[in-house]
PDB file of C-alpha atoms in Angstrom:
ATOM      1  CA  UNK A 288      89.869  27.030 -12.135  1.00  0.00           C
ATOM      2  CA  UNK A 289      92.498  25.882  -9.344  1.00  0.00           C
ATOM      3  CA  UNK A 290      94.042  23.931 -12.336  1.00  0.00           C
ATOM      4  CA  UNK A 291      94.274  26.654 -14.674  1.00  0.00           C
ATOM      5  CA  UNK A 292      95.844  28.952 -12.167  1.00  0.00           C
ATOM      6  CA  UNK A 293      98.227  26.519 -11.167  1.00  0.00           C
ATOM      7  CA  UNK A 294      99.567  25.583 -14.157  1.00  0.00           C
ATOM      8  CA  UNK A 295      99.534  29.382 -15.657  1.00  0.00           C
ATOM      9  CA  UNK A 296     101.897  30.330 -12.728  1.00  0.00           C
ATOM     10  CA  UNK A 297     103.402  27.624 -11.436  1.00  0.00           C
ATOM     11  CA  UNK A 298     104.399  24.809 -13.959  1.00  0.00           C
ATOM     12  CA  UNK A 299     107.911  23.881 -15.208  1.00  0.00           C
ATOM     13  CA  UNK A 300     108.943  26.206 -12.426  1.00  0.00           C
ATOM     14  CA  UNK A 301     107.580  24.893  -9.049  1.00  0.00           C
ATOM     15  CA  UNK A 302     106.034  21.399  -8.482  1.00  0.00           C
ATOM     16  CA  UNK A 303     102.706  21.661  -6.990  1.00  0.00           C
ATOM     17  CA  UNK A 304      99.826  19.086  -5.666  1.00  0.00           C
ATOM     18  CA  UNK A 305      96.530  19.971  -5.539  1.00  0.00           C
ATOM     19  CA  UNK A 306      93.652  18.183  -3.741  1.00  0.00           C
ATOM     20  CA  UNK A 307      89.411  18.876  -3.429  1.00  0.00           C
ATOM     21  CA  UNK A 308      88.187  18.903  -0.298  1.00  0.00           C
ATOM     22  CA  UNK A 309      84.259  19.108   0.102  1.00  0.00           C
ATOM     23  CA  UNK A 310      82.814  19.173   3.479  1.00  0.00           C
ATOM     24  CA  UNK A 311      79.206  17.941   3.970  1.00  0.00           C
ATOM     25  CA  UNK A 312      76.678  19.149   6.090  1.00  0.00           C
ATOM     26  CA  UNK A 313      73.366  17.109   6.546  1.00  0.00           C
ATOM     27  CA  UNK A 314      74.540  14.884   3.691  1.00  0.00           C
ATOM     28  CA  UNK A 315      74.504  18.079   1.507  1.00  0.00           C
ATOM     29  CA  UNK A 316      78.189  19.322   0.291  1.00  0.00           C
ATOM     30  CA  UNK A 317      79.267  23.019   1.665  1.00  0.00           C
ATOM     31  CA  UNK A 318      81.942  24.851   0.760  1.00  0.00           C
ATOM     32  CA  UNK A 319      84.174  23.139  -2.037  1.00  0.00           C
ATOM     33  CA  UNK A 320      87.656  24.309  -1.981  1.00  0.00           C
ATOM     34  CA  UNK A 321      90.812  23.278  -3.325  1.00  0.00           C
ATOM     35  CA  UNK A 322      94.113  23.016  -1.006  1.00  0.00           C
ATOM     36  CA  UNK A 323      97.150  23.360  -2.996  1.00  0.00           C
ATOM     37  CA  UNK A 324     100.448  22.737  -1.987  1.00  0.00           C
ATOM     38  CA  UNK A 325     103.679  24.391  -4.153  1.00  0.00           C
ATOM     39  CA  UNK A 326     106.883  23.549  -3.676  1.00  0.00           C
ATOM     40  CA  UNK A 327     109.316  26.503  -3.059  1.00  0.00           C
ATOM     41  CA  UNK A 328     112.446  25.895  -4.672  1.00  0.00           C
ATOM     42  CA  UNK A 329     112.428  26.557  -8.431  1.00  0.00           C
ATOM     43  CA  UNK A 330     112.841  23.253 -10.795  1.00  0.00           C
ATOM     44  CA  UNK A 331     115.776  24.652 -12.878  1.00  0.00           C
ATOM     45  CA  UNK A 332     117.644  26.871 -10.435  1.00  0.00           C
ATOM     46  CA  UNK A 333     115.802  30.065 -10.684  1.00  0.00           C
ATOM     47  CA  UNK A 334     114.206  32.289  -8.115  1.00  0.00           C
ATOM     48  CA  UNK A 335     113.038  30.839  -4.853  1.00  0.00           C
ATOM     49  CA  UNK A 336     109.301  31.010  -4.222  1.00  0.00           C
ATOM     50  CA  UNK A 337     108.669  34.239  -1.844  1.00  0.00           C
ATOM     51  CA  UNK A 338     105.149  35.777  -2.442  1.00  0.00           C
ATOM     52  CA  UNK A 339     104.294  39.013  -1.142  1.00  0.00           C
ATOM     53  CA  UNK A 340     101.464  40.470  -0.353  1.00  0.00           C
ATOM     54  CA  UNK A 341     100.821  42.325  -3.757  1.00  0.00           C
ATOM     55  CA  UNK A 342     101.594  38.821  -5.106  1.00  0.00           C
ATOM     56  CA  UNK A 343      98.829  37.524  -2.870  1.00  0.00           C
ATOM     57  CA  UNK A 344      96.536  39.507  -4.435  1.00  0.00           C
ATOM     58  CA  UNK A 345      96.980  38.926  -8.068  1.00  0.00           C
ATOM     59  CA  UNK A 346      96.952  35.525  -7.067  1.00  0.00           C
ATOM     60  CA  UNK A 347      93.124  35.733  -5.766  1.00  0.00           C
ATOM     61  CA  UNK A 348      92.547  37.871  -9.245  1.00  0.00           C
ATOM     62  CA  UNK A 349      93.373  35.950 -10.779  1.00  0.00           C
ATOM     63  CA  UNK A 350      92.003  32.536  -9.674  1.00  0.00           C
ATOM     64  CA  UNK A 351      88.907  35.185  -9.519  1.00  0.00           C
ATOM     65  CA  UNK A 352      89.015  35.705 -13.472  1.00  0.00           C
ATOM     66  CA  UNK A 353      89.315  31.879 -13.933  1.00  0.00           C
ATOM     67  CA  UNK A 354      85.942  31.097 -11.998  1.00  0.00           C
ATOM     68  CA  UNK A 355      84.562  33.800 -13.980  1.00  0.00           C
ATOM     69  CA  UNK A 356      85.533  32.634 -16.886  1.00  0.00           C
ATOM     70  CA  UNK A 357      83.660  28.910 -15.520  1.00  0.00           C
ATOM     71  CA  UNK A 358      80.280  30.980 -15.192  1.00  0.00           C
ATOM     72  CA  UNK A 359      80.789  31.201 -11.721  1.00  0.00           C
ATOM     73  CA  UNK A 360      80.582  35.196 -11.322  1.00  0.00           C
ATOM     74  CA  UNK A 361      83.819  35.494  -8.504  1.00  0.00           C
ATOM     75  CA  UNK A 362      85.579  38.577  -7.118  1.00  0.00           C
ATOM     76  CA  UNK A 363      88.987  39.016  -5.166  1.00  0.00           C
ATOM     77  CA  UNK A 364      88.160  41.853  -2.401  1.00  0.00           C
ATOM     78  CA  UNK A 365      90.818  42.800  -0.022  1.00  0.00           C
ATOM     79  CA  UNK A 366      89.788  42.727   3.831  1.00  0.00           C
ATOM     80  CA  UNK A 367      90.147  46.209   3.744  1.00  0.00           C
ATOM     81  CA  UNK A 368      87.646  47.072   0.687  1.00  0.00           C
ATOM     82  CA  UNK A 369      85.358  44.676   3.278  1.00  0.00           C
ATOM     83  CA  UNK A 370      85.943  47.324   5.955  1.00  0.00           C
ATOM     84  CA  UNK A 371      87.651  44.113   7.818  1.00  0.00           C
ATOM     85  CA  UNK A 372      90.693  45.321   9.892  1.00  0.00           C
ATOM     86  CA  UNK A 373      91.380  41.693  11.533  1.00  0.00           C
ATOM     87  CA  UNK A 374      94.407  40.227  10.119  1.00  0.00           C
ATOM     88  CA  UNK A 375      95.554  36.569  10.396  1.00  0.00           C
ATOM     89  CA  UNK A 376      97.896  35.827  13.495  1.00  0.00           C
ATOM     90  CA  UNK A 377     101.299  34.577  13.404  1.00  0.00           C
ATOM     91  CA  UNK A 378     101.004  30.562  14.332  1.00  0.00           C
ATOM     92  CA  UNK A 379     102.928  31.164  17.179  1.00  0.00           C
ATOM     93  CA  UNK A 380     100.850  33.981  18.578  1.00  0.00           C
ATOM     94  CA  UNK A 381      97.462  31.506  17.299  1.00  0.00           C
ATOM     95  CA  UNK A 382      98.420  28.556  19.362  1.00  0.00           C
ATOM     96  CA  UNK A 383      99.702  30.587  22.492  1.00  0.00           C
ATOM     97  CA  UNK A 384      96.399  32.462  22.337  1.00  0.00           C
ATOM     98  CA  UNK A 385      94.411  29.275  22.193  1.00  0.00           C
ATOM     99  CA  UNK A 386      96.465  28.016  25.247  1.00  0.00           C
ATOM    100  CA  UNK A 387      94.021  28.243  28.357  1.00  0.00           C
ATOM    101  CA  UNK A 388      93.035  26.950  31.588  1.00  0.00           C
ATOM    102  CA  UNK A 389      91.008  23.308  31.255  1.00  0.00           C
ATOM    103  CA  UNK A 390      88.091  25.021  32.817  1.00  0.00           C
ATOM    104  CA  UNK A 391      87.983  27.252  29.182  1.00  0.00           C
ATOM    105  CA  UNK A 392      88.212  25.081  26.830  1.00  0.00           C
ATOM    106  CA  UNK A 393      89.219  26.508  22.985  1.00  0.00           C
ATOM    107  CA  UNK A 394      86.318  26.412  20.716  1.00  0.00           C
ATOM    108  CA  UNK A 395      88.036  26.842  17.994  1.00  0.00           C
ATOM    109  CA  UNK A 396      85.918  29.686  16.677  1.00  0.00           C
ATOM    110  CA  UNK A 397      87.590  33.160  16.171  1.00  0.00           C
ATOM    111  CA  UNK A 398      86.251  34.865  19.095  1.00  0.00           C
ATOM    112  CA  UNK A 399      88.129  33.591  21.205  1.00  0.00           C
ATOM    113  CA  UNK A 400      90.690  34.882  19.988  1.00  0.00           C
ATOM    114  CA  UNK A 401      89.706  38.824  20.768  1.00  0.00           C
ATOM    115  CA  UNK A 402      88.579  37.999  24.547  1.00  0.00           C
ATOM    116  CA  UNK A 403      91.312  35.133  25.608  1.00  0.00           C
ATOM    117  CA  UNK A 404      95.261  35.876  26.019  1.00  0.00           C
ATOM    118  CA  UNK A 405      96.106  32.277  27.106  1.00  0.00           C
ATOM    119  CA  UNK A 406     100.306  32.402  27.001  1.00  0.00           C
ATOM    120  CA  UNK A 407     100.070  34.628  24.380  1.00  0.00           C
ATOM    121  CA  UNK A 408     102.126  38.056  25.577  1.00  0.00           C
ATOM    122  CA  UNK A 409     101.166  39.894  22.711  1.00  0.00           C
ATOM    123  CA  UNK A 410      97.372  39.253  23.136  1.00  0.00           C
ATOM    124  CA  UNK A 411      97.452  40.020  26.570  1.00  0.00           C
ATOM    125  CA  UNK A 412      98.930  43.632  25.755  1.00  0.00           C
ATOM    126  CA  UNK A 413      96.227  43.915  22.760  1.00  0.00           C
ATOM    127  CA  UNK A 414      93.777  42.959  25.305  1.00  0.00           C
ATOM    128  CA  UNK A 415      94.766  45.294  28.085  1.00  0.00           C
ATOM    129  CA  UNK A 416      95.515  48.223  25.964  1.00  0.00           C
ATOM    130  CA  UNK A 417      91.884  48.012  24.197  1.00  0.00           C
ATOM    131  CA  UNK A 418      90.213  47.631  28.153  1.00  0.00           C
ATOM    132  CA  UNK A 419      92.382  50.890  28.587  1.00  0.00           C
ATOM    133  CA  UNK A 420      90.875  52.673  26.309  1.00  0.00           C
ATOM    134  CA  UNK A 421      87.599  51.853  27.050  1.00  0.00           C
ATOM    135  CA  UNK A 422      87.760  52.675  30.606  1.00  0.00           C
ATOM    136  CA  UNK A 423      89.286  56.165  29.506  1.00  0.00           C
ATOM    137  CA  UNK A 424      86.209  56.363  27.545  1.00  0.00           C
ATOM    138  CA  UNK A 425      88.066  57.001  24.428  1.00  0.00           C
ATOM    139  CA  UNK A 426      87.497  56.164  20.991  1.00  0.00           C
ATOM    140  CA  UNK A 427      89.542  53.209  19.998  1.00  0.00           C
ATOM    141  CA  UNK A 428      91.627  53.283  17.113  1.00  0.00           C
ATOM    142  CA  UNK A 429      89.883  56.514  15.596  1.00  0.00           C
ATOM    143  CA  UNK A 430      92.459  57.503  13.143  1.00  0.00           C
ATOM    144  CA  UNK A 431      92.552  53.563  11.363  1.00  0.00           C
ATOM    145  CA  UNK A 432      88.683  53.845  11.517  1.00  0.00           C
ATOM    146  CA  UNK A 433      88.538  56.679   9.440  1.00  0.00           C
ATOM    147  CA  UNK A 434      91.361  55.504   6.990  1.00  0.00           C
ATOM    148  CA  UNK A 435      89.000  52.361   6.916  1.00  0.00           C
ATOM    149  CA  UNK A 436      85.838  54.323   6.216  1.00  0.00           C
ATOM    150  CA  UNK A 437      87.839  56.696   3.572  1.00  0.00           C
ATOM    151  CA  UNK A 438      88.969  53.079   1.669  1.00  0.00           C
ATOM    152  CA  UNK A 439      84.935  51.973   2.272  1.00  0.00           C
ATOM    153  CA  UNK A 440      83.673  55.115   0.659  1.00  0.00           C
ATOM    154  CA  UNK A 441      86.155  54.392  -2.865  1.00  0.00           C
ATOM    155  CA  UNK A 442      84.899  50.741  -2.946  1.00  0.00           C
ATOM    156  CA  UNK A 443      81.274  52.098  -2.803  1.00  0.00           C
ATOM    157  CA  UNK A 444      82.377  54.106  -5.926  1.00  0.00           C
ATOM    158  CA  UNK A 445      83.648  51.408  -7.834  1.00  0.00           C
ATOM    159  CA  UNK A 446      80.641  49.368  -6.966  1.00  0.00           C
ATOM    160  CA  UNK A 447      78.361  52.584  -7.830  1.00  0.00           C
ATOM    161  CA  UNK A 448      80.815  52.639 -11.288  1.00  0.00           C
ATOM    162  CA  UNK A 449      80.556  48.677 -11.867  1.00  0.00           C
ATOM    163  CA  UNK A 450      76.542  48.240 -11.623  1.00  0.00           C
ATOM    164  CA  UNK A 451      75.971  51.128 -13.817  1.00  0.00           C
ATOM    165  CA  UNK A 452      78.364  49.945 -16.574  1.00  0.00           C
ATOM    166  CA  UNK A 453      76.605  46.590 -15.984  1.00  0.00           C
ATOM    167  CA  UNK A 454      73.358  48.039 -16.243  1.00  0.00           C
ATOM    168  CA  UNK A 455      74.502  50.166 -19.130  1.00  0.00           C
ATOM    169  CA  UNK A 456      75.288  47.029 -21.145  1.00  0.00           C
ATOM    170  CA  UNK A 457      72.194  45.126 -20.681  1.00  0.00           C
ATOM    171  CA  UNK A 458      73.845  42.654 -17.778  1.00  0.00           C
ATOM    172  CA  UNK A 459      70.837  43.079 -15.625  1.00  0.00           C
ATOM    173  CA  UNK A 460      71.446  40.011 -13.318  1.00  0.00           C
ATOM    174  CA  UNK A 461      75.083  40.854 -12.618  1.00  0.00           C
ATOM    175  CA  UNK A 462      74.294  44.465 -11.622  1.00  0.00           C
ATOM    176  CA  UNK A 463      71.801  43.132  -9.137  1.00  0.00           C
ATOM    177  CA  UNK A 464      74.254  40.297  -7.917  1.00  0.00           C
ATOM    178  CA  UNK A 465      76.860  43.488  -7.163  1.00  0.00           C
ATOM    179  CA  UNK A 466      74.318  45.261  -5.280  1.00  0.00           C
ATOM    180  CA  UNK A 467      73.691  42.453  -2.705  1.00  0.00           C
ATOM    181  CA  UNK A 468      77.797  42.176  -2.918  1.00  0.00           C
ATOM    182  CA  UNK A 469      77.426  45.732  -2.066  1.00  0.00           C
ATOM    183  CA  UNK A 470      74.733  45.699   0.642  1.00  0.00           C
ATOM    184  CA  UNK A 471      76.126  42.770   2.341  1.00  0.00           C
ATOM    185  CA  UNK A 472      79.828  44.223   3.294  1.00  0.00           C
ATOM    186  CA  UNK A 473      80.566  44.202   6.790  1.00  0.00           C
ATOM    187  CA  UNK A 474      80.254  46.682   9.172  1.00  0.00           C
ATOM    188  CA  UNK A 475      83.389  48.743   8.759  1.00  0.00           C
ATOM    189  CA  UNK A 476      85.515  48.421  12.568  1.00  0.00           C
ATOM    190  CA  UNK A 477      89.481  48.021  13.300  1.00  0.00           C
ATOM    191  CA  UNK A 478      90.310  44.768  14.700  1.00  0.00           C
ATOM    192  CA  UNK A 479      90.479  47.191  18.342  1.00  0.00           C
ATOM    193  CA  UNK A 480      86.675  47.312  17.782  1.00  0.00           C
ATOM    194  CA  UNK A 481      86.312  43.530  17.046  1.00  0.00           C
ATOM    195  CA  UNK A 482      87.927  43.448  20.140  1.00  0.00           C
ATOM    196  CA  UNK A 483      86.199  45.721  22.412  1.00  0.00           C
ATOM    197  CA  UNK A 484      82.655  44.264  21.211  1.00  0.00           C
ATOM    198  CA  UNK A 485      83.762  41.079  21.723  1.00  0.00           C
ATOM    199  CA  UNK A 486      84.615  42.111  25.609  1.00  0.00           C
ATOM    200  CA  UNK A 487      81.523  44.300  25.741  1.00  0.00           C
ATOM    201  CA  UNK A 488      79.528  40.451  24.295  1.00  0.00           C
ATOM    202  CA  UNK A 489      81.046  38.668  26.858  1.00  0.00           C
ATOM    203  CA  UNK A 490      80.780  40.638  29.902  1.00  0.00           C
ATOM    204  CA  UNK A 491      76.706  41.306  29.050  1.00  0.00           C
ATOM    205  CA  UNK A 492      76.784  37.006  28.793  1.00  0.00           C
ATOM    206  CA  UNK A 493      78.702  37.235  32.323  1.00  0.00           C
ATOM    207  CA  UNK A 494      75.990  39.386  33.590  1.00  0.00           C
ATOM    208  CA  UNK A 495      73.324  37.599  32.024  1.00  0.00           C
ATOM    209  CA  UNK A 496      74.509  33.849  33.632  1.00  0.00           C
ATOM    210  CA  UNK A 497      74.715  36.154  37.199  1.00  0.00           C
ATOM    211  CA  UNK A 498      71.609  37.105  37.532  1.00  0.00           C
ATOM    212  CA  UNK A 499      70.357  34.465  36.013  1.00  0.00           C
ATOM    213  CA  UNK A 500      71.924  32.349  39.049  1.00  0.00           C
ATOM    214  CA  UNK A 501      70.521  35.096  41.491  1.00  0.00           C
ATOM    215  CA  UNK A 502      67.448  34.483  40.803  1.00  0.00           C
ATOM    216  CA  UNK A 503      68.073  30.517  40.912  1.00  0.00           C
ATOM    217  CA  UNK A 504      68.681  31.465  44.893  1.00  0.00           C
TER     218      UNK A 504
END
């Protein structure tokens, strides 16, 4: 499939390399993906390479369609038809985040990333504006919630739409795998509410380790 989308969009135009990379757990491979690397500047002269985000997406598509097309039934959600909010950090803001004291060391897990600042200036003004807000008692991020929750209720729809035309032409098995797609979303929250129960996670561990060590006395 990684072939097949390379070469549809990217050959005598852009030189690419491709690579599989298969990580193994308990002697047992997890998670197969391919890392492919495309060269920006165009073979003959033409347009640089500049995706953009719409570009991003018919990308996934269509790599999507491809895996279908293998027998392996794929689909190319947006984070936002996942009720996800989060969105990827800017390297710089990443590696400043993940900058802290010795006596914290990074884990390299996401989390981190919603309850550390490290030299990071913009995650320390994420961080203090969400604590803000919850000490004002307010609601955080109320209005993107409900723009999430209005995108969440038209991807239930076309779900709902999907498993009955499914059902409707005697593709019993897929309708059922689109259900479990269905009931398995995530919780719809901004990335404000990531944050704030990541803060409310670690302060119940904080008081959970001190009375813990109370009772040690």
């Amino acid at each position: 499939a990684a072939k097949k989308f390379a070469r549809e969009e990217f050959a005598h135009q852009h030189r690419y390399a491709m690579a599989l990379h298969v990580e193994h757990k308990d002697n047992r491979p997890v998670h197969p993906h391919v890392h492919l690397v495309v060269k920006a500047e165009h073979e003959y002269g033409g347009p640089r390479l500049n995706p953009r985000k719409a570009d991003l997406q018919r990308w996934r598509e269509q790599f999507a369609e491809y895996m279908t097309e293998l027998g392996v039934l794929s689909t190319a959600t947006r984070r936002r038809d996942r009720g996800l909010a989060k969105t990827g950090k800017k390297t710089p803001i990443y590696r400043a985040a993940q900058r802290i004291q010795k006596t914290q060391p990074v884990t390299g897990e996401d989390p981190i990333l919603y309850t550390q600042a490290g030299d990071s200036v913009f995650m320390r003004k994420k961080l203090e504006a969400v604590k803000r807000e919850l000490r004002a008692g307010n609601g955080v991020d109320a209005e993107q919630y409900r723009s999430l929750l209005n995108v969440r209720a038209q991807v239930n729809e076309r779900y709902a739409q999907a498993i009955e035309w499914l059902r409707r032409s005697g593709r019993e098995d897929e309708a059922r795998r689109f259900e479990l797609m269905q009931r398995n979303l995530a919780p719809v929250k901004t990335e404000n509410q990531l944050i704030a129960d990541a803060l409310a996670g670690r302060d119940a561990v904080r008081a959970a380790n001190a009375q813990e060590q109370g009772r040690g006395r």
